[in-house]
Coordinates of C-alpha atoms and ligand atoms in Angstrom, one line a residue:
X1 CA 57.9 208.3 -216.0
X2 CA 57.7 212.0 -216.6
X3 CA 59.8 214.1 -214.2
X4 CA 58.0 216.1 -211.5
X5 CA 57.5 219.6 -212.8
X6 CA 59.1 222.4 -211.0
X7 CA 55.9 224.4 -211.0
X8 CA 52.4 222.9 -211.5
X9 CA 49.4 225.3 -211.3
X10 CA 45.9 224.0 -211.4
X11 CA 42.6 226.0 -211.7
X12 CA 44.2 229.1 -210.2
X13 CA 42.1 232.3 -209.9
X14 CA 42.9 235.4 -208.0
X15 CA 41.3 238.7 -207.2
X16 CA 42.6 241.7 -205.1
X17 CA 39.1 243.2 -204.6
X18 CA 36.1 242.7 -206.8
X19 CA 37.3 241.6 -210.2
X20 CA 39.4 238.6 -211.1
X21 CA 42.9 239.4 -212.1
X22 CA 43.7 235.8 -212.9
X23 CA 41.1 233.3 -214.1
X24 CA 41.4 229.5 -214.1
X25 CA 45.2 229.3 -214.9
X26 CA 46.7 225.9 -215.7
X27 CA 50.5 226.1 -216.1
X28 CA 53.3 223.5 -215.9
X29 CA 57.0 224.4 -215.9
X30 CA 59.2 221.3 -216.5
X31 CA 62.6 221.0 -215.0
X32 CA 65.3 222.7 -217.1
X33 CA 62.7 224.8 -219.0
X34 CA 63.2 228.5 -219.8
X35 CA 59.7 229.9 -219.8
X36 CA 59.0 233.4 -221.2
X37 CA 55.8 234.8 -219.7
X38 CA 54.3 237.6 -221.8
X39 CA 51.2 239.8 -221.6
X40 CA 50.2 243.4 -221.7
X41 CA 50.5 245.8 -218.6
X42 CA 48.1 244.8 -215.9
X43 CA 47.5 241.3 -217.3
X44 CA 48.4 239.6 -214.0
X45 CA 52.0 238.5 -214.6
X46 CA 53.5 239.9 -211.4
X47 CA 50.5 238.7 -209.5
X48 CA 51.0 235.2 -210.8
X49 CA 54.7 235.3 -209.7
X50 CA 53.8 236.6 -206.3
X51 CA 51.3 233.7 -205.9
X52 CA 53.9 231.2 -206.9
X53 CA 56.4 232.7 -204.4
X54 CA 53.9 232.7 -201.6
X55 CA 54.0 236.5 -201.3
X56 CA 50.2 236.5 -202.0
X57 CA 48.0 233.7 -200.6
X58 CA 46.3 231.3 -203.0
X59 CA 42.6 231.4 -202.4
X60 CA 41.3 229.5 -205.3
X61 CA 43.1 226.7 -207.1
X62 CA 46.4 225.0 -206.4
X63 CA 50.1 225.5 -206.8
X64 CA 52.6 222.7 -206.5
X65 CA 56.3 223.4 -206.2
X66 CA 58.7 220.6 -206.9
X67 CA 55.8 218.2 -206.5
X68 CA 54.7 219.5 -203.1
X69 CA 51.6 221.6 -202.3
X70 CA 52.8 225.1 -202.0
X71 CA 51.4 225.6 -198.4
X72 CA 53.7 222.7 -197.3
X73 CA 56.7 223.8 -199.3
X74 CA 59.6 224.9 -197.1
X75 CA 62.7 224.8 -199.3
X76 CA 62.5 228.4 -200.4
X77 CA 66.2 228.6 -201.0
X78 CA 65.6 226.5 -204.0
X79 CA 63.9 229.4 -205.6
X80 CA 65.6 232.7 -206.5
X81 CA 63.5 235.8 -207.3
X82 CA 64.4 239.2 -208.7
X83 CA 61.3 241.5 -208.4
X84 CA 60.1 244.0 -211.0
X85 CA 61.3 246.8 -208.6
X86 CA 64.7 245.3 -207.8
X87 CA 66.4 248.2 -209.6
X88 CA 64.7 250.8 -207.4
X89 CA 66.7 249.2 -204.6
X90 CA 68.4 252.0 -202.6
X91 CA 71.6 252.0 -204.5
X92 CA 73.0 254.9 -202.4
X93 CA 73.5 252.2 -199.8
X94 CA 77.2 251.7 -199.3
X95 CA 77.7 248.1 -200.3
X96 CA 80.0 246.5 -202.7
X97 CA 79.0 244.1 -205.4
X98 CA 80.6 241.3 -203.3
X99 CA 78.7 242.3 -200.2
X100 CA 75.3 242.6 -202.1
X101 CA 75.8 239.1 -203.5
X102 CA 77.0 237.7 -200.1
X103 CA 73.8 238.9 -198.6
X104 CA 72.0 236.3 -200.7
X105 CA 73.6 233.7 -198.5
X106 CA 72.3 235.1 -195.2
X107 CA 69.2 232.8 -195.4
X108 CA 71.6 229.9 -195.4
X109 CA 74.4 231.0 -193.1
X110 CA 72.7 233.6 -190.9
X111 CA 73.5 237.3 -191.0
X112 CA 76.5 237.5 -188.7
X113 CA 78.0 234.0 -189.1
X114 CA 81.4 233.6 -190.4
X115 CA 81.7 233.4 -194.2
X116 CA 84.0 230.5 -194.9
X117 CA 86.3 229.8 -197.8
X118 CA 83.6 227.7 -199.5
X119 CA 81.0 230.5 -199.3
X120 CA 83.5 233.0 -200.6
X121 CA 84.1 230.7 -203.6
X122 CA 80.3 230.5 -204.2
X123 CA 80.0 234.2 -204.0
X124 CA 82.7 234.7 -206.6
X125 CA 81.3 232.0 -208.8
X126 CA 77.8 233.6 -208.8
X127 CA 79.4 237.0 -209.7
X128 CA 81.4 235.4 -212.5
X129 CA 78.3 233.6 -213.8
X130 CA 76.7 237.0 -214.5
X131 CA 79.9 238.4 -216.0
X132 CA 80.6 240.9 -213.2
X133 CA 83.9 239.5 -211.9
X134 CA 85.8 242.7 -212.7
X135 CA 83.6 244.7 -210.3
X136 CA 83.9 242.8 -207.1
X137 CA 84.8 245.7 -204.9
X138 CA 82.8 248.4 -206.8
X139 CA 80.0 250.1 -204.9
X140 CA 76.6 249.0 -206.2
X141 CA 75.6 252.7 -206.6
X142 CA 78.4 253.2 -209.1
X143 CA 77.1 250.7 -211.6
X144 CA 74.8 251.1 -214.6
X145 CA 71.2 249.9 -214.3
X146 CA 72.0 246.8 -216.4
X147 CA 75.1 246.0 -214.3
X148 CA 73.1 246.4 -211.1
X149 CA 70.5 244.0 -212.5
X150 CA 73.2 241.4 -213.1
X151 CA 74.3 241.8 -209.5
X152 CA 70.8 241.2 -208.2
X153 CA 70.7 238.0 -210.3
X154 CA 74.0 236.9 -208.8
X155 CA 72.5 237.6 -205.4
X156 CA 69.5 235.4 -206.3
X157 CA 71.6 232.5 -207.6
X158 CA 74.3 232.4 -205.0
X159 CA 72.3 230.0 -202.8
X160 CA 72.2 227.7 -205.9
X161 CA 68.4 227.7 -206.6
X162 CA 66.9 225.2 -208.9
X163 CA 64.4 227.8 -210.1
X164 CA 65.0 231.5 -210.9
X165 CA 62.1 233.8 -211.3
X166 CA 62.7 237.2 -213.0
X167 CA 60.1 239.9 -213.3
X168 CA 61.0 242.2 -216.3
X169 CA 64.7 242.3 -215.5
X170 CA 65.6 244.3 -218.6
X171 CA 63.7 247.4 -217.8
X172 CA 66.2 250.2 -218.0
X173 CA 68.8 248.2 -220.0
X174 CA 69.5 249.6 -223.4
X175 CA 68.9 247.4 -226.5
X176 CA 72.6 246.9 -227.1
X177 CA 73.1 245.4 -223.6
X178 CA 69.8 243.5 -223.5
X179 CA 71.1 240.9 -225.9
X180 CA 74.2 240.1 -223.7
X181 CA 71.9 240.1 -220.7
X182 CA 69.8 237.4 -222.3
X183 CA 72.9 235.5 -223.3
X184 CA 73.8 235.5 -219.6
X185 CA 70.3 234.1 -218.8
X186 CA 70.7 231.4 -221.4
X187 CA 74.0 230.5 -219.8
X188 CA 72.3 230.1 -216.4
X189 CA 69.7 228.0 -218.0
X190 CA 71.8 225.8 -220.2
X191 CA 75.1 225.6 -218.6
X192 CA 74.1 225.8 -214.9
X193 CA 70.8 223.9 -215.3
X194 CA 68.7 226.5 -213.6
X195 CA 65.0 226.5 -214.6
X196 CA 64.0 230.0 -215.5
X197 CA 60.6 231.8 -215.4
X198 CA 61.1 235.2 -217.1
X199 CA 58.4 237.9 -217.4
X200 CA 59.4 239.9 -220.5
X201 CA 58.1 242.3 -223.1
X202 CA 61.1 241.3 -225.4
X203 CA 59.8 237.9 -226.5
X204 CA 61.2 238.6 -230.0
X205 CA 64.7 239.1 -228.6
X206 CA 64.6 236.0 -226.4
X207 CA 62.9 233.7 -228.9
X208 CA 66.1 231.8 -229.5
X209 CA 66.7 231.4 -225.8
X210 CA 63.4 230.4 -224.3
X211 CA 62.1 226.8 -224.6
X212 CA 58.5 227.7 -223.7
X213 CA 56.1 230.6 -223.9
X214 CA 53.0 231.5 -221.9
X215 CA 50.7 234.4 -222.9
X216 CA 48.7 235.8 -220.1
X217 CA 45.9 238.3 -220.1
X218 CA 43.8 237.3 -217.1
X219 CA 43.4 234.0 -218.8
X220 CA 46.3 232.0 -220.0
X221 CA 45.7 232.3 -223.7
X222 CA 48.6 230.2 -224.9
X223 CA 51.1 227.9 -223.3
X224 CA 53.4 225.8 -225.3
X225 CA 56.9 225.3 -226.7
X226 CA 58.7 228.1 -228.5
X227 CA 58.2 226.1 -231.8
X228 CA 54.5 226.0 -231.3
X229 CA 54.5 229.7 -230.5
X230 CA 56.4 230.6 -233.6
X231 CA 53.9 228.7 -235.7
X232 CA 51.1 231.0 -234.6
X233 CA 50.4 233.6 -237.2
X234 CA 50.3 237.3 -236.5
X235 CA 46.6 237.4 -236.0
X236 CA 46.6 234.6 -233.4
X237 CA 49.4 236.4 -231.6
X238 CA 47.7 239.8 -231.5
X239 CA 44.5 238.1 -230.3
X240 CA 46.4 236.3 -227.6
X241 CA 48.5 239.1 -226.5
X242 CA 46.0 241.9 -226.8
X243 CA 47.9 243.7 -229.5
X244 CA 50.5 243.0 -232.1
X245 CA 54.0 242.1 -231.0
X246 CA 57.2 242.1 -233.0
X247 CA 58.8 238.7 -233.4
X248 CA 62.2 239.8 -234.6
X249 CA 64.1 237.5 -236.9
X250 CA 66.8 236.6 -234.4
X251 CA 69.1 235.4 -237.1
X252 CA 69.8 238.9 -238.2
X253 CA 71.1 241.8 -236.3
X254 CA 68.9 244.9 -236.4
Ligands
ATP301 N1 48.2 245.3 -204.5 C1 47.2 245.4 -205.4 N2 45.9 245.7 -205.0 C2 44.9 245.9 -205.9 N3 45.0 245.6 -207.2 C3 46.3 245.3 -207.6 C4 47.4 245.2 -206.8 N4 48.5 244.8 -207.5 C5 48.1 244.7 -208.8 N5 46.7 245.0 -208.9 C6 45.9 245.0 -210.1 O1 46.0 243.7 -210.6 C7 46.1 243.7 -212.1 C8 47.3 242.9 -212.5 O2 48.5 243.5 -212.0 P1 49.9 242.9 -212.2 O3 50.9 243.8 -211.4 O4 49.9 241.5 -211.9 O5 50.1 243.1 -213.8 P2 51.4 242.9 -214.7 O6 51.0 241.9 -215.8 O7 52.6 242.5 -213.9 O8 51.6 244.3 -215.3 P3 53.0 245.1 -215.8 O9 53.3 244.6 -217.1 O10 52.5 246.5 -215.8 O11 54.0 244.8 -214.7 C9 46.2 245.2 -212.5 O12 44.9 245.6 -212.9 C10 46.5 245.9 -211.2 O13 46.0 247.2 -211.1
MG302 MG1 54.4 243.3 -213.5

């Protein structure tokens, strides 16, 4: 029997005011997948994530999380989220990398509870998983945008979620560091077994990392495996995506 999908969306439509932003979305994310969600600005990507996360209320259609109807779902610590605006976090706030990541456990252990040896280990492991172990005591404000983004991911994975949702995490990361950032995401997916849902404009760069692609522009125009996506020709892609996108040949460095 097929495994219960991590996310299962049926007939989902959404509007803020008059016009639909999402229309009749069907989307399944299997356990262990790395789904790249692409679409032009304003196509409803962040809205879809907020609906999945319960930050916006589903009015039409249905979302199931780990096989449960979303309105009954309670295990929110199984889902990590880094929002599109995470990097506008007040980084003048005097907190170290260690403290920022530790704050990701407060849901589990409570804000002022004692952080035991086990939790300390988990915090250090999460920081190592994003390659920031040399910066434990560094103030968050003294890191580059890309390094801060890694710390926010460590904060999101410290409670060991099954699913990690990332909304354009590479904004502000230069192209040289974007690749190693995606290598880190591939590590979380493959080696740590975390299911990933990534909103990205860099589908060409992650094409060798993602297992599935979904193209959204109010409607879900395409949803399938990376292999199926790569078989689409350029005309199909520009129709799906709204305009042409660059599928880099990831076997070569540009
Ligand atoms: N709080 C809101 N109230 C009213 N309309 C909104 C609100 N948030 C988003 N919208 C509108 O909904 C549409 C989809 O927005 P959304 O943020 O989901 O797009 P997106 O695909 O994430 O875009 P981007 O790539 O720019 O992040 C846009 O037309 C936007 O103007
Ligand atoms: Mg968005």
